[in-house]
mmCIF file of C-alpha atoms in Angstrom:
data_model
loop_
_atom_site.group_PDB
_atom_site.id
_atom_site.type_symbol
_atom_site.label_atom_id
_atom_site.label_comp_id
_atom_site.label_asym_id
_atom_site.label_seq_id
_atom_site.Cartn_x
_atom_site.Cartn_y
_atom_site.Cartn_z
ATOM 1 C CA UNK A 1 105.388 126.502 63.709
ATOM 2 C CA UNK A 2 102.067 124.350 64.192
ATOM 3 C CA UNK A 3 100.004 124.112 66.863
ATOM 4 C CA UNK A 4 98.449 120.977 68.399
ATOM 5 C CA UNK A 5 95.761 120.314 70.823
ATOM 6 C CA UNK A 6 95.752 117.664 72.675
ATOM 7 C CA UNK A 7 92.509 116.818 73.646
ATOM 8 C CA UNK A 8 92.606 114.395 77.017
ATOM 9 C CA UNK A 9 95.103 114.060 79.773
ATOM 10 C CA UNK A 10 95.573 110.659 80.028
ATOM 11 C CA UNK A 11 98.691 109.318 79.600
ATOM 12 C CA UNK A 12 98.296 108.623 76.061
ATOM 13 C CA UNK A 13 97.752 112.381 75.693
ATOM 14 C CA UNK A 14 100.535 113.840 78.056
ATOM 15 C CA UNK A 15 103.026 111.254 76.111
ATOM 16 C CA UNK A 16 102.174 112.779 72.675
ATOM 17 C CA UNK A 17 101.814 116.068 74.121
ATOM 18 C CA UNK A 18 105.891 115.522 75.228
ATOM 19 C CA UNK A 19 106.468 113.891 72.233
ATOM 20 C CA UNK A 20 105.381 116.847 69.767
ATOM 21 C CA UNK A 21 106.936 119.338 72.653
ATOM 22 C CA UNK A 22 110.142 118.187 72.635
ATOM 23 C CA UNK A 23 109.948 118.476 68.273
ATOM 24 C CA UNK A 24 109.628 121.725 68.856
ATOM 25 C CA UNK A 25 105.424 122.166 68.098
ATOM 26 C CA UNK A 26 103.814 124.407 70.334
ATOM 27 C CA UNK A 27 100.719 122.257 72.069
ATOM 28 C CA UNK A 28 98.201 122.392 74.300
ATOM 29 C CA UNK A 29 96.374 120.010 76.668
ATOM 30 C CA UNK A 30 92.621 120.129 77.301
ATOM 31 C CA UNK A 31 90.811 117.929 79.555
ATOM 32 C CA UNK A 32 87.359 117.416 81.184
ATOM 33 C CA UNK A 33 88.421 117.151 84.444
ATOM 34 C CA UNK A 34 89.149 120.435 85.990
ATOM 35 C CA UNK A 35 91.464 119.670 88.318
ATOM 36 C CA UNK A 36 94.717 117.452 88.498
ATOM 37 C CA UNK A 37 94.447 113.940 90.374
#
């Protein structure tokens, strides 16, 4: 399995994050906001 980070929140970076997700590779999101809006 690979692992991708996702580096930014936006919703560029939530759509690929639910894009790779939902192939099956394990990913995490990182932002610099530290808390959800």
């Amino acid at each position: 399995m690979t692992d991708v980070l996702v580096a930014g929140a936006g919703v560029g970076g939530l759509t690929a994050a639910l894009s790779l997700h939902a192939a099956g590779i394990g990913v995490r999101v990182v932002d610099a906001a530290d808390q959800l809006r």
